mmCIF file of C-alpha atoms in Angstrom:
data_model
loop_
_atom_site.group_PDB
_atom_site.id
_atom_site.type_symbol
_atom_site.label_atom_id
_atom_site.label_comp_id
_atom_site.label_asym_id
_atom_site.label_seq_id
_atom_site.Cartn_x
_atom_site.Cartn_y
_atom_site.Cartn_z
ATOM 1 C CA UNK A 1 6.394 26.672 -28.366
ATOM 2 C CA UNK A 2 8.183 23.719 -26.533
ATOM 3 C CA UNK A 3 5.686 20.524 -26.890
ATOM 4 C CA UNK A 4 6.689 17.395 -24.851
ATOM 5 C CA UNK A 5 5.009 14.122 -24.182
ATOM 6 C CA UNK A 6 6.030 12.998 -20.916
ATOM 7 C CA UNK A 7 3.024 12.023 -19.100
ATOM 8 C CA UNK A 8 1.537 10.433 -22.411
ATOM 9 C CA UNK A 9 4.767 8.430 -22.410
ATOM 10 C CA UNK A 10 3.994 7.591 -18.676
ATOM 11 C CA UNK A 11 3.788 3.970 -17.601
ATOM 12 C CA UNK A 12 0.246 4.669 -14.947
ATOM 13 C CA UNK A 13 0.970 3.739 -11.286
ATOM 14 C CA UNK A 14 -1.577 3.735 -10.549
ATOM 15 C CA UNK A 15 -2.300 3.827 -6.699
ATOM 16 C CA UNK A 16 -6.402 4.270 -4.876
ATOM 17 C CA UNK A 17 -8.581 6.320 -6.109
ATOM 18 C CA UNK A 18 -9.102 9.638 -3.992
ATOM 19 C CA UNK A 19 -10.466 13.325 -5.520
ATOM 20 C CA UNK A 20 -10.576 16.006 -3.880
ATOM 21 C CA UNK A 21 -13.629 12.497 -0.630
ATOM 22 C CA UNK A 22 -17.053 9.521 9.030
ATOM 23 C CA UNK A 23 -20.486 9.466 9.228
ATOM 24 C CA UNK A 24 -22.272 12.495 10.556
ATOM 25 C CA UNK A 25 -24.152 12.913 13.665
ATOM 26 C CA UNK A 26 -26.792 14.188 12.332
ATOM 27 C CA UNK A 27 -29.754 11.624 10.995
ATOM 28 C CA UNK A 28 -29.379 11.658 7.380
ATOM 29 C CA UNK A 29 -32.173 12.796 5.167
ATOM 30 C CA UNK A 30 -33.244 10.600 2.231
ATOM 31 C CA UNK A 31 -33.962 12.171 -0.649
ATOM 32 C CA UNK A 32 -35.064 11.045 -3.726
ATOM 33 C CA UNK A 33 -35.084 12.022 -7.270
ATOM 34 C CA UNK A 34 -38.138 13.351 -7.823
ATOM 35 C CA UNK A 35 -37.250 15.993 -4.743
ATOM 36 C CA UNK A 36 -33.643 17.061 -6.981
ATOM 37 C CA UNK A 37 -34.199 20.609 -7.977
ATOM 38 C CA UNK A 38 -30.809 19.786 -10.380
ATOM 39 C CA UNK A 39 -30.118 21.918 -13.243
ATOM 40 C CA UNK A 40 -28.496 21.949 -17.079
ATOM 41 C CA UNK A 41 -27.342 24.253 -18.805
ATOM 42 C CA UNK A 42 -28.070 22.082 -22.176
ATOM 43 C CA UNK A 43 -29.366 18.855 -21.085
ATOM 44 C CA UNK A 44 -32.505 17.155 -19.872
ATOM 45 C CA UNK A 45 -31.796 15.241 -17.378
ATOM 46 C CA UNK A 46 -31.215 15.736 -13.675
ATOM 47 C CA UNK A 47 -27.614 14.176 -12.375
ATOM 48 C CA UNK A 48 -27.466 11.943 -10.319
ATOM 49 C CA UNK A 49 -29.764 9.906 -10.853
ATOM 50 C CA UNK A 50 -29.065 8.129 -7.905
ATOM 51 C CA UNK A 51 -31.307 8.376 -4.163
ATOM 52 C CA UNK A 52 -28.746 9.926 -1.689
ATOM 53 C CA UNK A 53 -28.508 10.983 1.811
ATOM 54 C CA UNK A 54 -27.162 14.097 2.757
ATOM 55 C CA UNK A 55 -25.063 15.094 6.168
ATOM 56 C CA UNK A 56 -23.217 17.559 8.127
ATOM 57 C CA UNK A 57 -19.595 16.328 9.407
ATOM 58 C CA UNK A 58 -17.871 18.946 10.866
ATOM 59 C CA UNK A 59 -20.291 22.648 11.471
ATOM 60 C CA UNK A 60 -17.779 26.118 12.947
ATOM 61 C CA UNK A 61 -15.043 25.737 10.871
ATOM 62 C CA UNK A 62 -13.345 29.105 10.099
ATOM 63 C CA UNK A 63 -12.613 30.581 6.612
ATOM 64 C CA UNK A 64 -11.482 26.439 5.591
ATOM 65 C CA UNK A 65 -10.381 25.839 2.623
ATOM 66 C CA UNK A 66 -9.485 23.161 1.735
ATOM 67 C CA UNK A 67 -9.935 18.802 3.154
ATOM 68 C CA UNK A 68 -8.304 15.271 2.742
ATOM 69 C CA UNK A 69 -10.034 12.079 3.672
ATOM 70 C CA UNK A 70 -7.162 9.469 5.153
ATOM 71 C CA UNK A 71 -7.111 5.985 4.688
ATOM 72 C CA UNK A 72 -8.625 5.411 8.299
ATOM 73 C CA UNK A 73 -11.673 7.383 7.902
ATOM 74 C CA UNK A 74 -10.134 10.843 9.181
ATOM 75 C CA UNK A 75 -10.649 14.247 7.600
ATOM 76 C CA UNK A 76 -8.474 16.933 7.557
ATOM 77 C CA UNK A 77 -10.160 20.370 7.054
ATOM 78 C CA UNK A 78 -7.463 23.324 6.539
ATOM 79 C CA UNK A 79 -8.344 26.539 7.316
ATOM 80 C CA UNK A 80 -6.278 29.491 6.769
ATOM 81 C CA UNK A 81 -5.223 30.596 10.277
ATOM 82 C CA UNK A 82 -2.930 27.772 9.842
ATOM 83 C CA UNK A 83 -5.388 25.620 11.748
ATOM 84 C CA UNK A 84 -6.244 21.780 11.039
ATOM 85 C CA UNK A 85 -9.460 20.678 11.944
ATOM 86 C CA UNK A 86 -9.484 16.861 12.176
ATOM 87 C CA UNK A 87 -12.266 15.041 11.841
ATOM 88 C CA UNK A 88 -12.091 11.786 13.246
ATOM 89 C CA UNK A 89 -15.063 8.827 15.157
ATOM 90 C CA UNK A 90 -17.352 11.647 14.994
ATOM 91 C CA UNK A 91 -15.340 14.209 16.760
ATOM 92 C CA UNK A 92 -13.901 17.136 15.883
ATOM 93 C CA UNK A 93 -10.751 18.053 17.094
ATOM 94 C CA UNK A 94 -9.274 21.809 16.418
ATOM 95 C CA UNK A 95 -4.967 21.466 16.096
ATOM 96 C CA UNK A 96 -2.286 24.171 14.950
ATOM 97 C CA UNK A 97 0.342 23.853 12.719
ATOM 98 C CA UNK A 98 3.779 24.979 13.621
ATOM 99 C CA UNK A 99 4.157 27.001 10.121
ATOM 100 C CA UNK A 100 7.335 28.946 8.990
ATOM 101 C CA UNK A 101 6.450 33.058 7.943
ATOM 102 C CA UNK A 102 2.982 31.524 7.839
ATOM 103 C CA UNK A 103 1.720 35.395 5.866
ATOM 104 C CA UNK A 104 -2.788 35.040 6.339
ATOM 105 C CA UNK A 105 -4.302 38.287 4.885
ATOM 106 C CA UNK A 106 -6.671 38.264 1.584
ATOM 107 C CA UNK A 107 -6.552 35.733 0.194
ATOM 108 C CA UNK A 108 -3.543 34.094 1.384
ATOM 109 C CA UNK A 109 -2.628 31.441 4.397
ATOM 110 C CA UNK A 110 -3.084 27.904 4.622
ATOM 111 C CA UNK A 111 -4.401 26.659 1.774
ATOM 112 C CA UNK A 112 -4.034 23.259 -0.146
ATOM 113 C CA UNK A 113 -3.795 19.599 1.815
ATOM 114 C CA UNK A 114 -2.557 16.202 -0.210
ATOM 115 C CA UNK A 115 -1.560 13.428 0.962
ATOM 116 C CA UNK A 116 1.447 12.097 -0.308
ATOM 117 C CA UNK A 117 1.604 9.017 -2.581
ATOM 118 C CA UNK A 118 3.461 6.290 0.233
ATOM 119 C CA UNK A 119 0.834 8.214 2.827
ATOM 120 C CA UNK A 120 0.008 4.449 4.293
ATOM 121 C CA UNK A 121 3.826 4.139 5.550
ATOM 122 C CA UNK A 122 5.440 7.674 5.625
ATOM 123 C CA UNK A 123 2.193 9.791 6.903
ATOM 124 C CA UNK A 124 3.379 11.822 5.019
ATOM 125 C CA UNK A 125 1.143 14.892 3.365
ATOM 126 C CA UNK A 126 1.649 17.707 1.574
ATOM 127 C CA UNK A 127 0.862 21.636 2.354
ATOM 128 C CA UNK A 128 0.444 24.361 0.523
ATOM 129 C CA UNK A 129 0.240 28.016 1.678
ATOM 130 C CA UNK A 130 1.389 31.571 2.062
ATOM 131 C CA UNK A 131 4.655 32.678 3.171
ATOM 132 C CA UNK A 132 6.126 36.570 4.570
ATOM 133 C CA UNK A 133 4.654 39.685 4.946
ATOM 134 C CA UNK A 134 2.685 42.438 2.669
ATOM 135 C CA UNK A 135 6.345 43.839 1.138
ATOM 136 C CA UNK A 136 7.038 40.788 0.128
ATOM 137 C CA UNK A 137 5.424 37.740 -0.045
ATOM 138 C CA UNK A 138 5.287 33.648 -1.637
ATOM 139 C CA UNK A 139 3.688 31.221 -1.495
ATOM 140 C CA UNK A 140 4.893 27.513 -0.319
ATOM 141 C CA UNK A 141 5.345 23.859 -0.473
ATOM 142 C CA UNK A 142 6.111 21.999 3.082
ATOM 143 C CA UNK A 143 5.068 18.295 3.889
ATOM 144 C CA UNK A 144 4.769 17.087 7.776
ATOM 145 C CA UNK A 145 3.957 13.683 8.948
ATOM 146 C CA UNK A 146 0.757 12.740 11.088
ATOM 147 C CA UNK A 147 0.902 10.676 14.152
ATOM 148 C CA UNK A 148 -3.051 10.997 14.236
ATOM 149 C CA UNK A 149 -3.362 13.240 17.084
ATOM 150 C CA UNK A 150 -0.600 16.131 16.121
ATOM 151 C CA UNK A 151 1.168 17.455 13.062
ATOM 152 C CA UNK A 152 5.285 17.285 12.908
ATOM 153 C CA UNK A 153 6.357 21.155 12.429
ATOM 154 C CA UNK A 154 6.422 21.268 8.956
ATOM 155 C CA UNK A 155 9.708 21.252 5.964
ATOM 156 C CA UNK A 156 9.819 23.779 3.471
ATOM 157 C CA UNK A 157 10.750 21.621 0.426
ATOM 158 C CA UNK A 158 9.779 24.110 -1.929
ATOM 159 C CA UNK A 159 9.184 28.021 -2.503
ATOM 160 C CA UNK A 160 8.192 30.459 -5.386
ATOM 161 C CA UNK A 161 10.885 31.776 -6.437
ATOM 162 C CA UNK A 162 9.037 35.728 -7.036
ATOM 163 C CA UNK A 163 8.249 37.537 -4.258
ATOM 164 C CA UNK A 164 4.641 39.976 -5.033
ATOM 165 C CA UNK A 165 4.023 42.548 -2.751
ATOM 166 C CA UNK A 166 -0.275 42.117 -2.204
ATOM 167 C CA UNK A 167 -2.397 38.922 -0.306
ATOM 168 C CA UNK A 168 -4.194 38.519 -2.996
ATOM 169 C CA UNK A 169 -3.683 35.464 -6.407
ATOM 170 C CA UNK A 170 -1.620 32.574 -4.459
ATOM 171 C CA UNK A 171 -3.722 30.222 -6.637
ATOM 172 C CA UNK A 172 -2.320 27.199 -4.093
ATOM 173 C CA UNK A 173 -2.985 23.448 -5.266
ATOM 174 C CA UNK A 174 -1.436 21.324 -5.763
ATOM 175 C CA UNK A 175 -2.179 17.200 -7.344
ATOM 176 C CA UNK A 176 0.972 14.711 -6.640
ATOM 177 C CA UNK A 177 0.678 13.274 -10.269
ATOM 178 C CA UNK A 178 0.834 9.384 -10.830
ATOM 179 C CA UNK A 179 4.819 9.647 -11.536
ATOM 180 C CA UNK A 180 4.667 10.755 -8.481
ATOM 181 C CA UNK A 181 5.842 14.700 -9.140
ATOM 182 C CA UNK A 182 3.820 16.993 -7.688
ATOM 183 C CA UNK A 183 1.574 19.842 -9.356
ATOM 184 C CA UNK A 184 0.834 22.801 -8.067
ATOM 185 C CA UNK A 185 -0.367 26.336 -9.219
ATOM 186 C CA UNK A 186 1.242 29.952 -8.461
ATOM 187 C CA UNK A 187 -1.103 33.098 -9.021
ATOM 188 C CA UNK A 188 -0.527 36.298 -10.677
ATOM 189 C CA UNK A 189 -0.605 38.460 -7.324
ATOM 190 C CA UNK A 190 -3.457 40.869 -9.047
ATOM 191 C CA UNK A 191 -0.913 42.963 -9.884
ATOM 192 C CA UNK A 192 1.783 41.514 -12.043
ATOM 193 C CA UNK A 193 -0.695 39.967 -14.774
ATOM 194 C CA UNK A 194 1.527 40.675 -17.648
ATOM 195 C CA UNK A 195 4.511 38.440 -15.329
ATOM 196 C CA UNK A 196 2.201 35.321 -16.187
ATOM 197 C CA UNK A 197 4.362 36.070 -19.910
ATOM 198 C CA UNK A 198 7.417 36.274 -18.641
ATOM 199 C CA UNK A 199 9.247 32.953 -18.799
ATOM 200 C CA UNK A 200 11.848 34.041 -15.833
ATOM 201 C CA UNK A 201 8.661 34.632 -13.324
ATOM 202 C CA UNK A 202 7.151 32.244 -11.239
ATOM 203 C CA UNK A 203 4.085 34.388 -11.004
ATOM 204 C CA UNK A 204 0.433 33.211 -13.276
ATOM 205 C CA UNK A 205 2.250 29.571 -13.679
ATOM 206 C CA UNK A 206 2.084 25.988 -13.158
ATOM 207 C CA UNK A 207 4.945 24.488 -11.797
ATOM 208 C CA UNK A 208 6.061 21.106 -11.040
ATOM 209 C CA UNK A 209 8.848 20.112 -8.479
ATOM 210 C CA UNK A 210 9.361 16.031 -7.084
ATOM 211 C CA UNK A 211 8.018 15.369 -3.675
ATOM 212 C CA UNK A 212 11.737 16.347 -2.656
ATOM 213 C CA UNK A 213 12.008 19.960 -3.971
ATOM 214 C CA UNK A 214 14.057 18.540 -6.843
ATOM 215 C CA UNK A 215 13.278 19.283 -10.172
ATOM 216 C CA UNK A 216 11.706 16.631 -12.781
ATOM 217 C CA UNK A 217 14.342 16.194 -15.756
ATOM 218 C CA UNK A 218 12.218 16.205 -18.261
ATOM 219 C CA UNK A 219 10.254 19.211 -17.590
ATOM 220 C CA UNK A 220 9.854 22.046 -20.734
ATOM 221 C CA UNK A 221 12.047 24.859 -19.750
ATOM 222 C CA UNK A 222 15.061 22.888 -18.166
ATOM 223 C CA UNK A 223 16.935 24.306 -20.835
ATOM 224 C CA UNK A 224 16.372 27.643 -19.994
ATOM 225 C CA UNK A 225 19.374 29.311 -18.946
ATOM 226 C CA UNK A 226 17.464 31.372 -15.740
ATOM 227 C CA UNK A 227 16.587 28.957 -12.889
ATOM 228 C CA UNK A 228 13.974 30.297 -12.378
ATOM 229 C CA UNK A 229 12.387 28.544 -15.630
ATOM 230 C CA UNK A 230 12.984 25.396 -14.690
ATOM 231 C CA UNK A 231 10.364 24.291 -12.687
ATOM 232 C CA UNK A 232 7.919 25.553 -14.835
ATOM 233 C CA UNK A 233 5.295 23.286 -16.249
ATOM 234 C CA UNK A 234 2.737 26.352 -18.255
ATOM 235 C CA UNK A 235 2.265 29.555 -18.123
ATOM 236 C CA UNK A 236 -0.438 32.171 -18.332
ATOM 237 C CA UNK A 237 -2.449 31.730 -16.094
ATOM 238 C CA UNK A 238 -4.084 34.167 -14.035
ATOM 239 C CA UNK A 239 -5.868 31.935 -10.596
ATOM 240 C CA UNK A 240 -5.682 28.868 -11.118
ATOM 241 C CA UNK A 241 -7.836 27.200 -8.405
ATOM 242 C CA UNK A 242 -8.604 24.042 -9.202
ATOM 243 C CA UNK A 243 -6.636 20.943 -10.620
ATOM 244 C CA UNK A 244 -7.479 17.193 -11.264
ATOM 245 C CA UNK A 245 -6.004 13.951 -13.315
ATOM 246 C CA UNK A 246 -8.520 12.997 -15.687
ATOM 247 C CA UNK A 247 -6.638 8.636 -15.290
ATOM 248 C CA UNK A 248 -9.849 8.076 -17.494
ATOM 249 C CA UNK A 249 -7.808 9.655 -20.705
ATOM 250 C CA UNK A 250 -4.348 10.344 -18.475
ATOM 251 C CA UNK A 251 -4.819 14.012 -18.816
ATOM 252 C CA UNK A 252 -4.794 17.007 -16.547
ATOM 253 C CA UNK A 253 -7.658 19.185 -16.171
ATOM 254 C CA UNK A 254 -7.514 22.982 -14.803
ATOM 255 C CA UNK A 255 -10.331 25.912 -13.974
ATOM 256 C CA UNK A 256 -9.197 29.539 -13.048
ATOM 257 C CA UNK A 257 -10.568 33.053 -11.844
ATOM 258 C CA UNK A 258 -11.251 35.056 -15.065
ATOM 259 C CA UNK A 259 -12.054 38.311 -13.699
ATOM 260 C CA UNK A 260 -15.513 40.201 -14.681
ATOM 261 C CA UNK A 261 -15.877 37.445 -16.925
ATOM 262 C CA UNK A 262 -13.449 34.568 -18.475
ATOM 263 C CA UNK A 263 -13.678 31.746 -16.210
ATOM 264 C CA UNK A 264 -11.696 29.250 -17.417
ATOM 265 C CA UNK A 265 -12.243 25.217 -18.110
ATOM 266 C CA UNK A 266 -8.509 23.747 -19.712
ATOM 267 C CA UNK A 267 -7.107 20.704 -20.504
ATOM 268 C CA UNK A 268 -2.691 21.533 -19.638
ATOM 269 C CA UNK A 269 -0.179 20.338 -21.345
ATOM 270 C CA UNK A 270 3.287 21.034 -20.554
ATOM 271 C CA UNK A 271 4.440 24.062 -22.140
ATOM 272 C CA UNK A 272 1.821 25.087 -22.960
ATOM 273 C CA UNK A 273 0.455 28.980 -22.766
ATOM 274 C CA UNK A 274 -2.875 29.695 -22.099
ATOM 275 C CA UNK A 275 -3.034 33.386 -22.816
ATOM 276 C CA UNK A 276 -3.493 35.453 -19.626
ATOM 277 C CA UNK A 277 -3.713 38.125 -19.776
ATOM 278 C CA UNK A 278 -2.947 38.560 -23.402
ATOM 279 C CA UNK A 279 -6.227 37.025 -24.743
ATOM 280 C CA UNK A 280 -9.264 36.691 -22.103
ATOM 281 C CA UNK A 281 -13.329 36.670 -22.671
ATOM 282 C CA UNK A 282 -12.909 38.305 -19.489
ATOM 283 C CA UNK A 283 -13.142 42.428 -19.243
ATOM 284 C CA UNK A 284 -11.561 43.607 -16.344
ATOM 285 C CA UNK A 285 -13.707 45.021 -12.960
ATOM 286 C CA UNK A 286 -14.218 48.107 -13.924
ATOM 287 C CA UNK A 287 -15.569 47.301 -17.283
ATOM 288 C CA UNK A 288 -12.922 48.083 -19.172
ATOM 289 C CA UNK A 289 -11.201 45.993 -22.419
ATOM 290 C CA UNK A 290 -7.835 43.736 -20.938
ATOM 291 C CA UNK A 291 -6.442 43.328 -23.511
ATOM 292 C CA UNK A 292 -7.780 43.810 -27.331
ATOM 293 C CA UNK A 293 -7.585 39.400 -28.482
ATOM 294 C CA UNK A 294 -10.152 36.906 -27.337
ATOM 295 C CA UNK A 295 -7.515 34.669 -29.167
ATOM 296 C CA UNK A 296 -3.844 34.764 -30.265
ATOM 297 C CA UNK A 297 -1.259 32.203 -32.432
ATOM 298 C CA UNK A 298 0.085 30.045 -30.108
ATOM 299 C CA UNK A 299 -2.148 30.468 -27.031
ATOM 300 C CA UNK A 300 -4.747 27.637 -25.792
ATOM 301 C CA UNK A 301 -8.533 29.128 -25.918
ATOM 302 C CA UNK A 302 -10.065 27.308 -22.474
ATOM 303 C CA UNK A 303 -11.827 24.432 -23.011
ATOM 304 C CA UNK A 304 -14.789 25.895 -21.343
ATOM 305 C CA UNK A 305 -15.638 29.577 -20.754
ATOM 306 C CA UNK A 306 -18.017 30.929 -18.332
ATOM 307 C CA UNK A 307 -19.454 34.841 -18.788
ATOM 308 C CA UNK A 308 -20.305 35.436 -16.323
ATOM 309 C CA UNK A 309 -18.075 34.718 -13.649
ATOM 310 C CA UNK A 310 -19.233 31.267 -11.259
ATOM 311 C CA UNK A 311 -15.807 31.598 -9.441
ATOM 312 C CA UNK A 312 -14.807 28.428 -9.100
ATOM 313 C CA UNK A 313 -12.679 27.167 -6.803
ATOM 314 C CA UNK A 314 -12.257 23.429 -5.766
ATOM 315 C CA UNK A 315 -12.639 20.389 -8.109
ATOM 316 C CA UNK A 316 -12.603 16.376 -7.739
ATOM 317 C CA UNK A 317 -12.541 13.952 -11.259
ATOM 318 C CA UNK A 318 -15.772 11.486 -10.793
ATOM 319 C CA UNK A 319 -13.718 8.408 -12.841
ATOM 320 C CA UNK A 320 -14.988 5.359 -14.034
ATOM 321 C CA UNK A 321 -12.923 3.462 -10.462
ATOM 322 C CA UNK A 322 -16.103 5.570 -8.773
ATOM 323 C CA UNK A 323 -19.192 3.959 -8.296
ATOM 324 C CA UNK A 324 -21.685 4.826 -5.653
ATOM 325 C CA UNK A 325 -22.654 7.640 -8.840
ATOM 326 C CA UNK A 326 -22.140 5.396 -11.632
ATOM 327 C CA UNK A 327 -24.487 8.787 -13.512
ATOM 328 C CA UNK A 328 -21.144 11.054 -12.803
ATOM 329 C CA UNK A 329 -18.678 8.710 -13.754
ATOM 330 C CA UNK A 330 -16.756 11.021 -16.481
ATOM 331 C CA UNK A 331 -17.493 14.068 -14.917
ATOM 332 C CA UNK A 332 -15.522 16.519 -13.044
ATOM 333 C CA UNK A 333 -17.064 18.260 -10.361
ATOM 334 C CA UNK A 334 -16.646 21.822 -9.570
ATOM 335 C CA UNK A 335 -17.669 24.350 -6.106
ATOM 336 C CA UNK A 336 -18.549 27.914 -7.092
ATOM 337 C CA UNK A 337 -18.335 31.513 -4.923
ATOM 338 C CA UNK A 338 -20.619 33.683 -6.780
ATOM 339 C CA UNK A 339 -23.219 31.038 -8.361
ATOM 340 C CA UNK A 340 -23.402 29.045 -5.034
ATOM 341 C CA UNK A 341 -23.590 25.652 -6.804
ATOM 342 C CA UNK A 342 -21.632 22.396 -7.023
ATOM 343 C CA UNK A 343 -21.836 21.771 -11.044
ATOM 344 C CA UNK A 344 -21.153 18.730 -12.943
ATOM 345 C CA UNK A 345 -19.899 18.457 -16.581
ATOM 346 C CA UNK A 346 -19.178 15.458 -18.291
ATOM 347 C CA UNK A 347 -16.226 15.265 -19.651
ATOM 348 C CA UNK A 348 -17.457 11.854 -21.784
ATOM 349 C CA UNK A 349 -20.573 13.571 -24.245
ATOM 350 C CA UNK A 350 -17.876 16.569 -26.136
ATOM 351 C CA UNK A 351 -20.278 18.901 -24.852
ATOM 352 C CA UNK A 352 -18.798 19.518 -21.803
ATOM 353 C CA UNK A 353 -23.023 19.372 -20.232
ATOM 354 C CA UNK A 354 -22.797 21.361 -17.088
ATOM 355 C CA UNK A 355 -25.096 20.055 -14.435
ATOM 356 C CA UNK A 356 -26.412 21.617 -10.833
ATOM 357 C CA UNK A 357 -26.078 18.890 -8.752
ATOM 358 C CA UNK A 358 -26.770 18.534 -4.971
ATOM 359 C CA UNK A 359 -28.377 21.664 -4.418
ATOM 360 C CA UNK A 360 -28.372 20.792 -0.283
ATOM 361 C CA UNK A 361 -25.553 22.286 -0.547
ATOM 362 C CA UNK A 362 -25.854 26.102 -0.557
ATOM 363 C CA UNK A 363 -24.573 29.232 -0.088
ATOM 364 C CA UNK A 364 -20.586 29.594 -1.018
ATOM 365 C CA UNK A 365 -19.073 26.444 -1.870
ATOM 366 C CA UNK A 366 -14.897 26.890 -1.735
ATOM 367 C CA UNK A 367 -14.473 22.410 -2.402
ATOM 368 C CA UNK A 368 -15.330 19.264 -3.306
ATOM 369 C CA UNK A 369 -13.823 16.220 -2.265
ATOM 370 C CA UNK A 370 -14.157 12.101 -4.071
ATOM 371 C CA UNK A 371 -13.700 9.263 -1.370
ATOM 372 C CA UNK A 372 -12.549 5.877 -2.879
ATOM 373 C CA UNK A 373 -15.911 4.806 -2.530
ATOM 374 C CA UNK A 374 -17.802 7.564 -4.692
ATOM 375 C CA UNK A 375 -19.652 9.339 -1.935
ATOM 376 C CA UNK A 376 -19.010 13.197 -2.419
ATOM 377 C CA UNK A 377 -17.924 16.280 0.608
ATOM 378 C CA UNK A 378 -18.440 19.609 0.142
ATOM 379 C CA UNK A 379 -16.217 22.324 1.801
ATOM 380 C CA UNK A 380 -18.823 25.639 2.157
ATOM 381 C CA UNK A 381 -16.733 29.430 2.318
ATOM 382 C CA UNK A 382 -16.466 31.605 5.177
ATOM 383 C CA UNK A 383 -16.955 32.212 9.213
ATOM 384 C CA UNK A 384 -19.182 28.793 10.396
ATOM 385 C CA UNK A 385 -18.298 26.861 7.939
ATOM 386 C CA UNK A 386 -19.227 23.415 7.480
ATOM 387 C CA UNK A 387 -17.964 20.026 5.649
ATOM 388 C CA UNK A 388 -21.109 17.803 4.272
ATOM 389 C CA UNK A 389 -21.321 14.067 2.538
ATOM 390 C CA UNK A 390 -23.787 13.202 0.054
ATOM 391 C CA UNK A 391 -23.603 9.119 0.061
ATOM 392 C CA UNK A 392 -24.862 7.396 -2.439
ATOM 393 C CA UNK A 393 -28.183 4.243 -1.384
ATOM 394 C CA UNK A 394 -27.389 1.097 -3.011
#
């Protein structure tokens, strides 16, 4: 296994940090600590310990997938059919984006949205979406500029090189790293799980590219004779949905869906094999064993395993720079589709203690975002979804 230390050697260039986070029209409701219904799998303390208000920023959303807050307090919410919902000055508008070859089926469509690191000057936004048709489709990365009301026609900067014939398991989560490269997840395509272990396939991988779509010179498989391997950062993934950067310890953290059980939280390092489908704590949906192995030499086991599945969807890192909820510092916040809860997982105590937080957010939860101030936004899933904001009372 090729091991590299490029990330730990970076001279970090920290820019104002937000983590997948307008006051709403609705009146705010004060909720005291005593009224919280939070629970923990391992701890007795209820989180967060601060009082907060809950408000709704957007309603009537149509299968949203992700969101981001702009420096001017505007929110952008992606909808899988190709729209962005813009929340500005308490007004909600919907804009159709002219994506090339957008494929909306199954789990496909318009997925993630992140800001370019120089957004304040460039107004550039990065998108992930599914492109193609049933017989041949793929995940692509595109960029567009935003003038405050409309988007330019997106320009594709990278296409996953391996086509698939299913509308499932795109992954599609994107993360700008401190060295201004882009890390993103590419799923195994559901029917193609063996390709997660094939270094010449880009399915079941995380990929790392420069923001212009070229390949960084320190990627772990750059010397491979097949060009498909050059963008690969890690392999052995099933359907990676959460991707964040822990700036306190300078580590990348991911989570992904297992099959029936075996959902995982992992620390990602360059060139590492995370095992799917050779090792997994989950079974097939038929309850058949996928593999006889729970561990295997040269393959990383998960830091946290969820069996039975919680179906983790979005994830945000609540770091030491976020001050609104000090009790959540050094936690990852994880939305879930099956458990229908927002969980916090403590990364600092070495035990990965899990707590149910902000119980006012109910139903299938799609994504979570932490604002620069440390307030927490939660996006629900499906038809008639909504965006909620949980704001600490100072």
